[in-house]
């Protein structure tokens, strides 16, 4: 069955960096685009980044552009999110999600359980 | 930037039909997806491409997109349907956009 397991979250000071990972299993990882989506405590869903199945294209939300970098290693079935210059506004539960069904509207058909990032001094 | 607007809350009595709306510009040119999120759980895709249900999602869940607004309809609403619901679309400039979410209360 499809599994997505995020890791790498934790408590970090403002201005520092963190790298999240998402280990995928149960499907042909190299055939699917992937999202990172975050959810601040008590708030709604906020999209962070998308990467195409082969890593050839990517896009970011304006709120993280220039600070976050999405990448993937299809040989290791792993998705990454490098987060630099973190601010308290980045505090959230970070989900990785698989894009399924539609390569035009990019809906997320499977989600991980999330990894919590807390930015605090 | 592209935005999707949802009502913050909707209430429905058990057994009746709940409708959650999602408005935005140029929705006729976009496919809308809907997600259900229960407390402490990850989101679950319940509708994609405006009207389609992923395998395992009950037939009670249906979607529509009339161009000016999209909607998620839950017929014969049950207590287990109580959750937050988010609409979502892809915009070429803004990327993946979520609505602010609607808390569905079944009472």
Short mmCIF file of C-alpha atoms in Angstrom, two decimals:
data_model
loop_
_atom_site.label_atom_id
_atom_site.label_comp_id
_atom_site.label_asym_id
_atom_site.label_seq_id
_atom_site.Cartn_x
_atom_site.Cartn_y
_atom_site.Cartn_z
CA UNK A 1 0.00 0.00 0.00
CA UNK A 2 1.08 3.58 -0.56
CA UNK A 3 3.08 5.00 2.33
CA UNK A 4 4.61 8.41 2.81
CA UNK A 5 6.69 8.98 5.92
CA UNK A 6 8.03 12.43 6.71
CA UNK A 7 10.98 13.09 8.99
CA UNK A 8 13.42 15.83 9.90
CA UNK A 9 11.15 18.17 11.81
CA UNK A 10 12.08 19.70 15.12
CA UNK A 11 12.65 22.93 17.01
CA UNK A 12 14.94 25.43 15.31
CA UNK A 13 15.87 29.05 15.94
CA UNK A 14 14.83 31.82 13.56
CA UNK A 15 17.28 32.24 10.71
CA UNK A 16 18.48 28.65 10.85
CA UNK A 17 17.92 25.81 8.40
CA UNK A 18 16.20 22.44 8.42
CA UNK A 19 15.90 19.65 5.87
CA UNK A 20 12.78 17.52 5.69
CA UNK A 21 12.60 14.11 4.07
CA UNK A 22 9.67 12.06 2.84
CA UNK A 23 10.25 8.35 2.29
CA UNK A 24 7.85 6.84 -0.24
CA UNK A 25 6.91 3.19 -0.64
CA UNK A 26 4.20 1.04 -2.16
CA UNK A 27 4.15 2.76 -5.55
CA UNK A 28 6.42 3.70 -8.44
CA UNK A 29 7.78 6.91 -6.94
CA UNK A 30 9.52 8.11 -10.13
CA UNK A 31 6.19 8.18 -11.91
CA UNK A 32 4.49 10.75 -9.67
CA UNK A 33 4.77 14.42 -8.94
CA UNK A 34 4.84 15.41 -5.28
CA UNK A 35 3.72 18.30 -3.09
CA UNK A 36 4.80 19.73 0.22
CA UNK A 37 1.85 21.22 2.11
CA UNK A 38 1.94 22.73 5.58
CA UNK A 39 -0.58 23.49 8.29
CA UNK A 40 0.12 25.95 11.08
CA UNK A 41 -1.39 25.02 14.46
CA UNK A 42 -5.14 25.52 14.34
CA UNK A 43 -5.02 26.90 10.80
CA UNK A 44 -5.86 25.71 7.29
CA UNK A 45 -3.81 24.00 4.63
CA UNK A 46 -1.13 25.99 2.83
CA UNK A 47 0.66 24.69 -0.23
CA UNK A 48 4.46 25.01 -0.12
CA UNK A 49 6.02 23.42 -3.19
CA UNK A 50 5.54 21.02 -6.09
CA UNK A 51 8.08 18.95 -7.98
CA UNK A 52 7.43 17.07 -11.18
CA UNK A 53 7.90 13.31 -11.33
CA UNK A 54 11.34 13.52 -12.89
CA UNK A 55 12.51 16.53 -10.92
CA UNK A 56 12.68 18.64 -14.08
CA UNK A 57 10.23 21.28 -12.90
CA UNK A 58 9.21 22.77 -9.60
CA UNK A 59 7.29 25.68 -8.21
CA UNK A 60 6.90 27.39 -4.84
CA UNK A 61 4.42 29.42 -2.87
CA UNK A 62 5.38 33.10 -2.72
CA UNK A 63 5.76 32.81 1.05
CA UNK A 64 8.73 30.43 0.73
CA UNK A 65 10.19 31.32 -2.66
CA UNK A 66 13.91 31.98 -2.41
CA UNK A 67 14.17 30.29 1.01
CA UNK A 68 12.93 26.73 0.42
CA UNK A 69 14.19 24.20 -2.11
CA UNK A 70 12.34 21.05 -3.12
CA UNK A 71 14.22 18.09 -4.59
CA UNK A 72 13.89 14.35 -4.98
CA UNK A 73 16.03 11.25 -5.32
CA UNK A 74 14.10 8.78 -7.43
CA UNK A 75 16.72 6.08 -6.87
CA UNK A 76 16.07 6.29 -3.11
CA UNK A 77 12.32 6.98 -3.38
CA UNK A 78 12.74 10.08 -1.28
CA UNK A 79 11.44 13.64 -1.45
CA UNK A 80 13.22 16.53 0.27
CA UNK A 81 12.50 20.06 1.40
CA UNK A 82 15.47 22.24 2.29
CA UNK A 83 14.26 25.14 4.42
CA UNK A 84 16.61 28.10 4.94
CA UNK A 85 16.20 31.44 6.71
CA UNK A 86 13.35 30.08 8.78
CA UNK A 87 10.99 32.45 10.55
CA UNK A 88 8.33 31.92 13.19
CA UNK A 89 5.76 32.09 10.37
CA UNK A 90 7.14 28.75 9.10
CA UNK A 91 6.02 26.93 12.25
CA UNK A 92 3.68 24.20 11.02
CA UNK A 93 3.06 20.53 10.44
CA UNK A 94 4.63 19.72 7.09
CA UNK A 95 3.01 17.07 4.90
CA UNK A 96 4.32 15.44 1.78
CA UNK A 97 1.61 14.33 -0.63
CA UNK A 98 1.50 12.38 -3.88
CA UNK A 99 -0.14 13.89 -6.95
CA UNK A 100 -2.63 11.51 -8.44
CA UNK A 101 -5.43 11.28 -11.02
CA UNK A 102 -4.76 14.60 -12.78
CA UNK A 103 -1.56 16.24 -13.97
CA UNK A 104 -3.36 19.48 -14.74
CA UNK A 105 -5.01 20.26 -11.41
CA UNK A 106 -2.48 18.26 -9.31
CA UNK A 107 -4.77 16.86 -6.59
CA UNK A 108 -3.05 15.07 -3.74
CA UNK A 109 -4.36 11.52 -3.47
CA UNK A 110 -2.09 10.27 -0.66
CA UNK A 111 -0.68 12.17 2.29
CA UNK A 112 1.88 11.39 4.95
CA UNK A 113 1.27 11.94 8.65
CA UNK A 114 3.39 15.08 8.70
CA UNK A 115 6.47 16.26 10.56
CA UNK A 116 6.29 19.21 12.94
CA UNK A 117 8.57 22.19 12.47
CA UNK A 118 8.72 24.73 15.29
CA UNK A 119 10.69 27.91 14.76
CA UNK A 120 11.33 29.59 18.07
CA UNK A 121 14.10 31.40 19.89
CA UNK B 1 -3.05 36.16 -6.49
CA UNK B 2 -5.73 33.54 -7.02
CA UNK B 3 -7.99 32.89 -4.03
CA UNK B 4 -10.69 30.40 -3.09
CA UNK B 5 -13.32 31.42 -0.54
CA UNK B 6 -15.30 29.03 1.66
CA UNK B 7 -17.77 29.67 4.48
CA UNK B 8 -16.05 29.11 7.86
CA UNK B 9 -18.76 26.79 9.09
CA UNK B 10 -21.76 24.79 7.98
CA UNK B 11 -24.20 22.91 10.21
CA UNK B 12 -26.46 20.05 9.21
CA UNK B 13 -28.77 17.64 10.97
CA UNK B 14 -28.06 13.90 10.67
CA UNK B 15 -29.64 12.35 7.63
CA UNK B 16 -29.98 15.62 5.75
CA UNK B 17 -27.89 17.10 2.94
CA UNK B 18 -24.92 19.40 3.56
CA UNK B 19 -23.57 21.71 0.89
CA UNK B 20 -20.24 23.49 1.15
CA UNK B 21 -19.44 26.18 -1.39
CA UNK B 22 -16.14 27.36 -2.82
CA UNK B 23 -15.98 30.56 -4.84
CA UNK B 24 -13.24 32.09 -6.92
CA UNK B 25 -12.55 33.74 -10.24
CA UNK B 26 -12.58 31.79 -13.49
CA UNK B 27 -13.49 28.50 -11.84
CA UNK B 28 -14.93 27.31 -15.15
CA UNK B 29 -11.32 27.03 -16.37
CA UNK B 30 -10.17 25.01 -13.40
CA UNK B 31 -10.70 21.59 -11.88
CA UNK B 32 -11.69 21.64 -8.22
CA UNK B 33 -10.70 19.04 -5.66
CA UNK B 34 -12.08 18.59 -2.14
CA UNK B 35 -10.40 17.22 0.99
CA UNK B 36 -11.79 16.04 4.29
CA UNK B 37 -9.68 16.45 7.42
CA UNK B 38 -10.70 15.09 10.79
CA UNK B 39 -8.98 16.25 14.00
CA UNK B 40 -5.49 14.83 14.34
CA UNK B 41 -5.59 13.23 10.89
CA UNK B 42 -4.06 13.98 7.51
CA UNK B 43 -6.32 15.31 4.75
CA UNK B 44 -8.22 12.80 2.62
CA UNK B 45 -9.08 13.45 -1.02
CA UNK B 46 -12.85 13.01 -1.49
CA UNK B 47 -13.47 14.70 -4.86
CA UNK B 48 -11.20 15.49 -7.81
CA UNK B 49 -11.81 16.95 -11.26
CA UNK B 50 -14.94 18.66 -9.93
CA UNK B 51 -17.12 15.54 -9.71
CA UNK B 52 -15.06 12.36 -9.45
CA UNK B 53 -14.75 10.24 -6.32
CA UNK B 54 -11.59 8.30 -5.47
CA UNK B 55 -12.04 4.63 -4.74
CA UNK B 56 -13.41 4.07 -1.26
CA UNK B 57 -15.15 7.43 -0.90
CA UNK B 58 -18.88 6.90 -0.27
CA UNK B 59 -21.34 7.81 -3.01
CA UNK B 60 -22.90 10.26 -0.55
CA UNK B 61 -20.10 12.65 -1.49
CA UNK B 62 -20.55 14.55 -4.75
CA UNK B 63 -19.11 17.66 -6.33
CA UNK B 64 -20.04 20.24 -8.90
CA UNK B 65 -18.49 23.26 -10.58
CA UNK B 66 -20.78 25.82 -12.17
CA UNK B 67 -18.05 28.23 -13.18
CA UNK B 68 -18.80 30.93 -10.64
CA UNK B 69 -18.62 28.57 -7.71
CA UNK B 70 -17.98 24.95 -6.88
CA UNK B 71 -19.70 22.90 -4.24
CA UNK B 72 -19.30 19.72 -2.23
CA UNK B 73 -22.55 17.98 -1.36
CA UNK B 74 -22.85 15.32 1.31
CA UNK B 75 -26.18 13.52 1.26
CA UNK B 76 -27.61 11.59 4.20
CA UNK B 77 -25.00 13.21 6.41
CA UNK B 78 -23.67 11.11 9.25
CA UNK B 79 -21.88 11.99 12.48
CA UNK B 80 -18.67 10.56 11.05
CA UNK B 81 -18.76 13.20 8.29
CA UNK B 82 -18.05 15.91 10.85
CA UNK B 83 -14.71 17.38 9.77
CA UNK B 84 -12.99 20.31 8.12
CA UNK B 85 -13.37 20.43 4.34
CA UNK B 86 -11.03 22.22 1.94
CA UNK B 87 -11.48 23.00 -1.73
CA UNK B 88 -8.39 23.22 -3.93
CA UNK B 89 -7.47 24.34 -7.43
CA UNK B 90 -4.33 24.83 -9.47
CA UNK B 91 -3.53 28.29 -10.77
CA UNK B 92 -0.72 28.84 -13.24
CA UNK B 93 0.57 31.87 -11.32
CA UNK B 94 -0.28 31.04 -7.69
CA UNK B 95 0.32 27.30 -7.78
CA UNK B 96 -1.80 24.99 -5.66
CA UNK B 97 -4.44 27.04 -3.88
CA UNK B 98 -6.59 25.87 -0.97
CA UNK B 99 -9.72 27.49 0.31
CA UNK B 100 -9.70 28.58 3.93
CA UNK B 101 -11.63 25.50 5.02
CA UNK B 102 -15.16 24.86 6.25
CA UNK B 103 -15.94 23.20 9.55
CA UNK B 104 -18.90 20.88 9.08
CA UNK B 105 -20.89 20.27 12.24
CA UNK B 106 -23.45 17.47 12.35
CA UNK B 107 -25.98 18.15 15.09
#
